[in-house]
Coordinates of C-alpha atoms in Angstrom, one line a residue:
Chain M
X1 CA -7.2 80.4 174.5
X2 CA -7.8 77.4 176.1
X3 CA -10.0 76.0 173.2
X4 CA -7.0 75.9 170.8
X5 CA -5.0 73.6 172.3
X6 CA -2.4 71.4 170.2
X7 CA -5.3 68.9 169.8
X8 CA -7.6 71.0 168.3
X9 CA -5.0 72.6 166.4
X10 CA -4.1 69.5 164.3
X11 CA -7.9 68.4 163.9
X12 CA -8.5 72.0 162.3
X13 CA -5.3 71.8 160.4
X14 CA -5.8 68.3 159.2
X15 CA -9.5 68.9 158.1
X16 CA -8.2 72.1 155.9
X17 CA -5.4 70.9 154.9
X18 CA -7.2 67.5 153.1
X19 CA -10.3 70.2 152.1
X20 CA -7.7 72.1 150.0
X21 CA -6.6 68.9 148.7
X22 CA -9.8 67.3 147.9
X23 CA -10.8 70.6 145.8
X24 CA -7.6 71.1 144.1
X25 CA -9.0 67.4 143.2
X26 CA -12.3 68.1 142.1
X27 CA -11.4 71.2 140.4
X28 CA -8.9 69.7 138.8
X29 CA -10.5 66.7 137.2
X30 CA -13.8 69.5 136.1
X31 CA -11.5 71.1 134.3
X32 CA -10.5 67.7 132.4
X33 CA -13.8 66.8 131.6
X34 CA -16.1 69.6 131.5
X35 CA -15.4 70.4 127.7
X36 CA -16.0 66.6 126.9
X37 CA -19.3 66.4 128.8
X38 CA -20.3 69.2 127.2
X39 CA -19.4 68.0 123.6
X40 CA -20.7 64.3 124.7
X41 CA -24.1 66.3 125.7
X42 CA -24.3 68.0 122.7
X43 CA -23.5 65.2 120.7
X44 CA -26.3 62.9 122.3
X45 CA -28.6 65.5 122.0
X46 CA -28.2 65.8 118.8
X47 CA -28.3 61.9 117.8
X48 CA -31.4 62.2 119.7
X49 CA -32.8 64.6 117.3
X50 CA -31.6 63.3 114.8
X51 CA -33.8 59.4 115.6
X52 CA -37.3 61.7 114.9
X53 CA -36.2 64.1 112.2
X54 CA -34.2 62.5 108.8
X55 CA -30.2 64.4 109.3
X56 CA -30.7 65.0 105.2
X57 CA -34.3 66.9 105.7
X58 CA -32.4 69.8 107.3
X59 CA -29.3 72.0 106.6
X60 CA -29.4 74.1 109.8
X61 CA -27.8 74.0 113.3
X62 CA -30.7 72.5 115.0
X63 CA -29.2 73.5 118.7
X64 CA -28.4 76.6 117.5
X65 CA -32.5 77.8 116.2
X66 CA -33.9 76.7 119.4
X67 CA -36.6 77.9 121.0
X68 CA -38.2 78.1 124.1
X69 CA -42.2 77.8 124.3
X70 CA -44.6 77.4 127.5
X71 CA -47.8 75.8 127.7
X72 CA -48.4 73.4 130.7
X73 CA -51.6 72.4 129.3
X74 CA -50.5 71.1 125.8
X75 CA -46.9 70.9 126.8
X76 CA -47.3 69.0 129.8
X77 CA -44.7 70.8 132.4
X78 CA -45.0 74.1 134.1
X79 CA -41.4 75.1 132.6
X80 CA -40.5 76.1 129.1
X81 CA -40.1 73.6 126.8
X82 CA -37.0 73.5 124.0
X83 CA -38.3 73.5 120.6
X84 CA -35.8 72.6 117.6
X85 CA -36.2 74.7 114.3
X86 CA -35.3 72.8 111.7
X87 CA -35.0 74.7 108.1
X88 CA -33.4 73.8 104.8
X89 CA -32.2 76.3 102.7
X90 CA -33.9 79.1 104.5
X91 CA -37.1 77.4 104.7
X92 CA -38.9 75.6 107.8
X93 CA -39.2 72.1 107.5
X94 CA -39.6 70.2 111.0
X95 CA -40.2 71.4 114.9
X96 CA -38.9 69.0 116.9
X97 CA -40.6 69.5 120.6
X98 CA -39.3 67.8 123.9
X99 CA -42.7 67.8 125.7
X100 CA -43.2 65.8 128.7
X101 CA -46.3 63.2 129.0
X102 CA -47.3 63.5 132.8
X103 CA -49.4 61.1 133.6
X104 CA -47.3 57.8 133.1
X105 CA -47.4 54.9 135.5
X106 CA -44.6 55.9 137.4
X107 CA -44.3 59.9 137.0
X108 CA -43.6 62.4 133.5
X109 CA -42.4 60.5 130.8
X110 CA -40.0 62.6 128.8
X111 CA -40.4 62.7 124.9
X112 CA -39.4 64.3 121.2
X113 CA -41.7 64.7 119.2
X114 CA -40.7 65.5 115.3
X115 CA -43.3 67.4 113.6
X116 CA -42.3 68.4 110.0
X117 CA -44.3 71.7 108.3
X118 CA -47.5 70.0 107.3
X119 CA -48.1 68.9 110.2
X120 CA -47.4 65.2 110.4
X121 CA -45.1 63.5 112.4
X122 CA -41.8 62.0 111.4
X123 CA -40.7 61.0 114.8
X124 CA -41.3 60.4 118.3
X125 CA -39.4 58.8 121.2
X126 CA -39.0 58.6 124.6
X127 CA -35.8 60.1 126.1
X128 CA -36.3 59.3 129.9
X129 CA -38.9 57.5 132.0
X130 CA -40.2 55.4 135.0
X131 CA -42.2 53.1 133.8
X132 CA -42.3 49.2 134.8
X133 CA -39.7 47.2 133.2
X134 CA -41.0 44.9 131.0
X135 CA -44.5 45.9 131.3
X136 CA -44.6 50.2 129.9
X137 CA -41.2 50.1 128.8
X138 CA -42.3 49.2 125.7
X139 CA -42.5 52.7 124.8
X140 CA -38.6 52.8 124.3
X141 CA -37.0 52.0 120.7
X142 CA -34.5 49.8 122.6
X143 CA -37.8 47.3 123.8
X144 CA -40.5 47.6 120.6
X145 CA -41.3 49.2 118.0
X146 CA -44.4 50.8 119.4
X147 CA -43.6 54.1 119.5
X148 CA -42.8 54.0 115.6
X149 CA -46.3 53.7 115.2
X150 CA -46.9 57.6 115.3
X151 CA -44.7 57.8 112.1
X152 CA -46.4 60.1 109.5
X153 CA -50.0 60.4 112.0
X154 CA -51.2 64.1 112.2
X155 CA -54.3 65.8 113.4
X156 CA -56.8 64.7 110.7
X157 CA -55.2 61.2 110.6
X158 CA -56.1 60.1 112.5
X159 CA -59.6 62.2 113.6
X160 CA -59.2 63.6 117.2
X161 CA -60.8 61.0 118.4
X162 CA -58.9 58.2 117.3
X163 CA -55.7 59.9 119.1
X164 CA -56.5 57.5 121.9
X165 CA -54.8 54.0 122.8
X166 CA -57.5 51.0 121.5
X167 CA -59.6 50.6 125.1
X168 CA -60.6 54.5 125.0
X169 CA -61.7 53.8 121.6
X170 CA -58.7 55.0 119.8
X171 CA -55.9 53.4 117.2
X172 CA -53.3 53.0 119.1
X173 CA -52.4 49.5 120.3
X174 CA -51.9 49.6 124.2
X175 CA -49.6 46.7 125.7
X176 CA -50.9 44.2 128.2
X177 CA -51.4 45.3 131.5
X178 CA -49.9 48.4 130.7
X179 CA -52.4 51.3 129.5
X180 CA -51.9 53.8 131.6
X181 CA -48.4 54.3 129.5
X182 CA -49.0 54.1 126.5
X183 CA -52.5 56.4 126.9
X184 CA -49.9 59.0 128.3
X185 CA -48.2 59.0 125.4
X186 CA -50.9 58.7 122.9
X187 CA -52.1 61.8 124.6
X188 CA -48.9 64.0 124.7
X189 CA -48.5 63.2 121.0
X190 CA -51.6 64.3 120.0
X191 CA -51.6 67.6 122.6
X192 CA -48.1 68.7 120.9
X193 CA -49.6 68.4 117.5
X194 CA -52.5 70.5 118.6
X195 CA -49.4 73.0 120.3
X196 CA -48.2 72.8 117.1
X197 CA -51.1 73.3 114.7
X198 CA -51.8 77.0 117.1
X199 CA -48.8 78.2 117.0
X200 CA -46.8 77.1 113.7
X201 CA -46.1 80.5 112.2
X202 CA -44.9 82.2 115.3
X203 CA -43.0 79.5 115.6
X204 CA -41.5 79.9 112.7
X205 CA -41.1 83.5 112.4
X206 CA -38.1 83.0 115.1
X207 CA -36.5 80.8 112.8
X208 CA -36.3 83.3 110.3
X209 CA -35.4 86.0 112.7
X210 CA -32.8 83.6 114.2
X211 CA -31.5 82.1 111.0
X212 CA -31.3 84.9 108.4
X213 CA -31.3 88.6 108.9
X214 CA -32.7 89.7 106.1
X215 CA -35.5 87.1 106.0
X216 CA -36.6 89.0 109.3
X217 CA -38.0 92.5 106.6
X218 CA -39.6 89.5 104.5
X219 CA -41.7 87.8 107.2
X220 CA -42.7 91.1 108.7
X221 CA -43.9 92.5 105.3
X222 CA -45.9 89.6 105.0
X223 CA -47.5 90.4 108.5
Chain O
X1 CA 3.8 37.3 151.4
X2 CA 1.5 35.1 153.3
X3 CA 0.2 38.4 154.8
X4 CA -0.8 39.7 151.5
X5 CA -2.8 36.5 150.8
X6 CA -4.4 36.3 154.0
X7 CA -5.3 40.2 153.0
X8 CA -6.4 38.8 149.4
X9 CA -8.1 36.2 151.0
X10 CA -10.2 38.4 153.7
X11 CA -11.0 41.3 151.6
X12 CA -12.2 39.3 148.8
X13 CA -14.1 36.1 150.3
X14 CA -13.6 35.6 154.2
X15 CA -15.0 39.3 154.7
X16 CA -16.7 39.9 151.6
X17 CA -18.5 43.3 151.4
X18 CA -21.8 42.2 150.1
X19 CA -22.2 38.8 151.3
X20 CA -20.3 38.6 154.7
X21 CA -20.4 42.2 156.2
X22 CA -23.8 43.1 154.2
X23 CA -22.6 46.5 153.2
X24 CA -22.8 48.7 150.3
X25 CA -26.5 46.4 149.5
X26 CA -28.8 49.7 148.4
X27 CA -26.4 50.4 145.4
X28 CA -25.9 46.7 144.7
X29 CA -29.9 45.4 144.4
X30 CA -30.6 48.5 142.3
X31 CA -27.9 48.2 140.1
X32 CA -27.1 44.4 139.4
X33 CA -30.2 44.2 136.3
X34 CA -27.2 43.4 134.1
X35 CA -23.8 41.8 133.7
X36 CA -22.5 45.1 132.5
X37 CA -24.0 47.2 134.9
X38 CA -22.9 45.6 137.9
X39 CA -19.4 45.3 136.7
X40 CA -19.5 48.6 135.7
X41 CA -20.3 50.0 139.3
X42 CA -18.0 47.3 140.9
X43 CA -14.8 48.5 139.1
X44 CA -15.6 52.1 139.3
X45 CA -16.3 51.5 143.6
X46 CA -13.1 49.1 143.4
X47 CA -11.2 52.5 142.0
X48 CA -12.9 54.7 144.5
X49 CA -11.5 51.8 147.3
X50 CA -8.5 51.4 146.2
X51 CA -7.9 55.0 146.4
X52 CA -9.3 56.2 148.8
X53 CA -7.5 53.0 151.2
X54 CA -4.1 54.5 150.0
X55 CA -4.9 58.3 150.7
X56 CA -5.9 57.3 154.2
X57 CA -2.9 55.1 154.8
X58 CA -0.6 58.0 153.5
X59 CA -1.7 60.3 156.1
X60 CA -3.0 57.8 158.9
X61 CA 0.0 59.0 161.0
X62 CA -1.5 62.9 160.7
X63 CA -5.2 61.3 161.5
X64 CA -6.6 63.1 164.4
X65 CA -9.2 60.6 166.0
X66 CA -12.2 63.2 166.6
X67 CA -12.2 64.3 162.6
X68 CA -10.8 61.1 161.2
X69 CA -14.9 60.0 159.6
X70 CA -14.8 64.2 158.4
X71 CA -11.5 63.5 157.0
X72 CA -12.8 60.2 155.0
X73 CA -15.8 61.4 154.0
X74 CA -14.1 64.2 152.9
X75 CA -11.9 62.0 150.9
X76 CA -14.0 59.5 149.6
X77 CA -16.9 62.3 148.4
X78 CA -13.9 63.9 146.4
X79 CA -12.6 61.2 144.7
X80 CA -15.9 59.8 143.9
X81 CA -16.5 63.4 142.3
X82 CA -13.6 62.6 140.4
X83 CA -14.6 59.3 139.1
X84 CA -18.2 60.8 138.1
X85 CA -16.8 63.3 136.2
X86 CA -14.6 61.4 134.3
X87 CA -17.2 58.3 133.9
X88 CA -18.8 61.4 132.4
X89 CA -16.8 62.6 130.0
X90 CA -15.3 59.6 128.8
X91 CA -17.8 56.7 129.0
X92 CA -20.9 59.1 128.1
X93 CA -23.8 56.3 127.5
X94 CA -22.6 54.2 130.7
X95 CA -22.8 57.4 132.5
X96 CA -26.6 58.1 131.5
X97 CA -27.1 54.2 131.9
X98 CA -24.9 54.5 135.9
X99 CA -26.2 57.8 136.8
X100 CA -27.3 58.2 140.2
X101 CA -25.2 55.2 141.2
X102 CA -21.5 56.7 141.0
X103 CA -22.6 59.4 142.9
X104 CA -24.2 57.0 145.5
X105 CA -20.7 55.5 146.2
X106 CA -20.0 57.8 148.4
X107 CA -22.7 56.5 150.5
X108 CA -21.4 53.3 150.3
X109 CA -20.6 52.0 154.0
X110 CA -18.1 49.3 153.0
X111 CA -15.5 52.1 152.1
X112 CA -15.8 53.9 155.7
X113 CA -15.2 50.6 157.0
X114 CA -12.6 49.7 154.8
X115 CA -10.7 53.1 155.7
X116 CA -11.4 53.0 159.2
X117 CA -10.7 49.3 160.0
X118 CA -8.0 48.9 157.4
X119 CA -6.4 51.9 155.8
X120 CA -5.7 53.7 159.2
X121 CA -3.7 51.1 160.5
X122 CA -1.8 49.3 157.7
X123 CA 0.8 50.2 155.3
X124 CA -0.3 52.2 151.9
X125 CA 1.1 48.8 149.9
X126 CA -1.1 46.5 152.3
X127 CA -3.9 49.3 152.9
X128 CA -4.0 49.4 148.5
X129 CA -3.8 45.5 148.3
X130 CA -7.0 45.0 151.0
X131 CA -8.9 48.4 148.8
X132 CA -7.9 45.9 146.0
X133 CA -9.2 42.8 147.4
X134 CA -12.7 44.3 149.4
X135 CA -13.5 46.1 146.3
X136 CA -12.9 42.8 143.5
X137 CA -15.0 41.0 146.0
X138 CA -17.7 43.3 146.0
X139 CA -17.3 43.8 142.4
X140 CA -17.4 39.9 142.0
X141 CA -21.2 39.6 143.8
X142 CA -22.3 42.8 141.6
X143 CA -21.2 40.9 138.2
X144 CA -22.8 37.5 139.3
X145 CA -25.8 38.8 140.6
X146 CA -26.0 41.0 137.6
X147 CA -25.5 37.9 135.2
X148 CA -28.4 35.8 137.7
X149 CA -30.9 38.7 136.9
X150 CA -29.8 39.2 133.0
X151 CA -30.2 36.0 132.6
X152 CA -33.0 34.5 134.0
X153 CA -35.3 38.4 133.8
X154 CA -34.4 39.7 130.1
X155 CA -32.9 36.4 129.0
X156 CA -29.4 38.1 128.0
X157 CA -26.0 38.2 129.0
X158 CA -23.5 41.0 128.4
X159 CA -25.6 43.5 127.0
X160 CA -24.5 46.9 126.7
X161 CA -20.9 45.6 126.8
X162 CA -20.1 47.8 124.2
X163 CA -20.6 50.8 126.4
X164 CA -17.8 49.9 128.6
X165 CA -15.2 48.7 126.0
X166 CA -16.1 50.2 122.6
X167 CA -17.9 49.1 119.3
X168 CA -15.4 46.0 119.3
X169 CA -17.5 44.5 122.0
X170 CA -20.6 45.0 120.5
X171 CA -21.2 41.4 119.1
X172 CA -20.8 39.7 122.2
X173 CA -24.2 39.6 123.3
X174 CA -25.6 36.6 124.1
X175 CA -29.5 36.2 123.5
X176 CA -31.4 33.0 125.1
X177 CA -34.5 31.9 123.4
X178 CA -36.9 32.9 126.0
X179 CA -37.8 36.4 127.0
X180 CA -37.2 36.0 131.0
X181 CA -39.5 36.6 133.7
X182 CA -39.9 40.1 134.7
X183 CA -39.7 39.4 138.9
X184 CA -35.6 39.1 138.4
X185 CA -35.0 42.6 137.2
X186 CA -37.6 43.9 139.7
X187 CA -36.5 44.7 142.6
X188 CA -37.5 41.1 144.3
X189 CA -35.1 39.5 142.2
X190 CA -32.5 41.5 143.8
X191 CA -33.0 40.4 146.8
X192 CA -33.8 36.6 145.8
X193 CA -30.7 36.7 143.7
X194 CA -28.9 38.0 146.8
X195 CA -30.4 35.8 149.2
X196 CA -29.1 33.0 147.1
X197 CA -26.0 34.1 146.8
X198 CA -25.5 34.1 150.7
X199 CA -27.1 31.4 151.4
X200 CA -24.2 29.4 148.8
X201 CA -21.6 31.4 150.7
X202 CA -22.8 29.9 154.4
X203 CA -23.0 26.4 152.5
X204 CA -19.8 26.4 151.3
X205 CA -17.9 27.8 154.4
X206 CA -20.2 25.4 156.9
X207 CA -20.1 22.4 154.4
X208 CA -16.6 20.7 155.0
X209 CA -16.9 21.3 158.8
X210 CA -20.5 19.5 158.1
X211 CA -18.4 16.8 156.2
X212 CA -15.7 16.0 159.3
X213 CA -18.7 15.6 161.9
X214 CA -20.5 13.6 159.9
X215 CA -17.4 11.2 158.8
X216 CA -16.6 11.3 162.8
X217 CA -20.1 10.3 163.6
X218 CA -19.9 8.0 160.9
X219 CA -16.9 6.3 161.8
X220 CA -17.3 4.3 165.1
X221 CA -20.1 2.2 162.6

């Protein structure tokens, strides 16, 4: 074997030897950490939840009656979307959707939108986007208040048409040279509450089948 | 120990990463729109460099030359896998804030050079000490062109400290009274802020030679 010559030997045996290394490594620090990303995750999601929907309005495990729904048109993405159940005693109070605007600026915006049973909103905010620093971030809490402004808006208030930023002849401000944002968002809002509005019972009839077994009989009775 | 300052010295000022060899600049302009962010990625690529100089010093004598890049890349990817997953799990939010960026160290050129021109022939004490000193200095440009764009683009200063060093640090953020122009946190503020930056550096390494000619010049009148 003239290839393997004591050269090539210690190249091959050098390469494998610092591979094993290297994922005894890697391996090694995943196992440190995975559980704490995991819990850090979980945590942040929940703190996330928790900025559109009151903690005190609920008495469920809100990552635990979760639900996946798809509807690209209302939705905005092709792929399911996570919907949060939230109950209280037994009873629905809030859905808490994580639709995705898709026409910002500068690609999908991602949202939550808090929706509590009668329809009206009790939060929205912006968990990830592209937009212009300075200019469409003023979507995020962290810049303005903007995005506070759909606090306690629903379908018939305003009418359908006035779900539109102030230059399509809506109510919602729009920020200087920025419109294109903010009209995405305007617009996913009011598409999840319309999501929303078609499908609340089904919606929650998984809660109940989720959350308590013998609420399951109950709901189907009622059917 | 006049080697280990002329080490000091080279890593962090006479061959600085950023401003003298130009390396590592993609991570650097998108990174630097805050105090904390760039010293955040500086002392997480100063980790990755001071490790990754020592590993390849330990086994420089075992270094074949025809794998030795495989064998750093090797080394640097896993140790910046390393440092991403514990960035992860134990400083969450500057993860989310970081996030592509740790990754992106591997990337960074500055630490191939640093094993190949350093690390590979130098003691692990000397090889650590110049990981040390290349990775301060980079770290050093990241933190003051950070502070440049804070400053002058959102019209802050150490915001988001707290993410790095706990609620303790949360009151230390400073807040100017004007709002900042936007073209600093852009991405043409990066590279004005850099171009600055280098064009001090030249200054001050050029200006006392510029002072002896012109005192020599001046002299004879």
């Amino acid at each position: 074997m003239a290839g393997l010559d004591r050269h090539s030997f210690r190249a091959i045996a050098l390469v494998a030897g610092v591979a094993v290394v290297a994922a005894a490594l890697m391996s090694g620090s995943h196992e440190i950490s995975a559980e704490r990303i995991r819990l850090n995750q979980r945590e942040r999601l929940l703190q996330a939840l928790h900025e559109v929907l009151d903690p005190a309005a609920h008495d469920n495990d809100l990552l635990r009656d979760q639900v996946l729904v798809m509807d690209p048109d209302l939705l905005g993405k092709p792929d399911p979307v996570e919907v949060f159940l939230a109950s209280r005693g037994g009873v629905p109070v809030a859905a808490i959707f994580a639709p995705v605007a898709p026409r910002g600026y500068n690609g999908p915006i991602d949202l939550l939108v808090g929706i509590s049973a009668n329809g009206t909103i009790t939060g929205v905010r912006v968990t990830g986007h592209r937009e212009t620093p300075g200019l469409g971030d003023k979507i995020d809490i962290d810049k303005s208040d903007w995005i506070a402004g759909f606090d306690g808006k629903s379908l018939s208030m305003p009418t359908l048409t006035g779900w539109n930023v102030v230059s399509d002849g809506g109510e919602f401000d729009a920020f200087t040279s920025a419109t294109v944002t903010p009209r995405a968002v305007v617009r996913a809002v009011r598409d999840t509450l319309i999501y929303f509005e078609q499908n609340r019972e089904a919606l929650f009839s998984q809660l109940a089948a989720a959350g308590a077994p013998a609420d399951t009989g109950a709901s189907g009775v009622a059917q | 120990m006049s080697e280990a300052r002329t080490l000091l010295a080279d890593g962090f000022w006479r061959n600085n990463v950023a401003l003298a060899q130009l390396l590592g600049l993609c991570p650097l302009l998108a990174i630097t729109t805050t105090l904390v962010n760039g010293l955040a990625l500086g002392l997480a690529t100063t980790a990755v460099l001071i490790a990754t100089n020592s590993i390849v010093s330990l086994i420089r004598r075992a270094l074949v030359p025809s794998v030795r890049i495989l064998v750093f890349v090797l080394i640097i990817a896993s140790l910046v896998t390393t440092v991403d997953l514990l960035t992860n799990a134990f400083f969450h939010d500057l993860h989310e804030i970081l996030g592509l960026f740790i990754p992106l160290i591997i990337t960074n050129c500055a630490i191939l050079a640093q094993a190949e021109t350093v690390a590979s022939q130098r003691s692990i004490g000397e090889a650590a000490l110049a990981g040390m000193a290349a990775g301060l200095g980079f770290a050093s440009v990241l933190i003051v062109l950070g502070a440049f764009r804070e400053l002058l683009g959102l019209g802050t200063l150490f915001s988001g400290l707290e993410l790095l060093f706990g609620d303790g640090a949360s009151g230390v953020e400073l807040s100017l009274p004007f709002d900042g122009m936007l073209a600093f946190v852009l991405p043409p503020g990066a590279f004005f802020g850099l171009a600055l930056l280098i064009a001090l550096r030249n200054y001050l390494r050029t200006a006392p030679e510029a002072q002896t000619r012109q005192t020599v010049v001046e002299d004879p009148s």
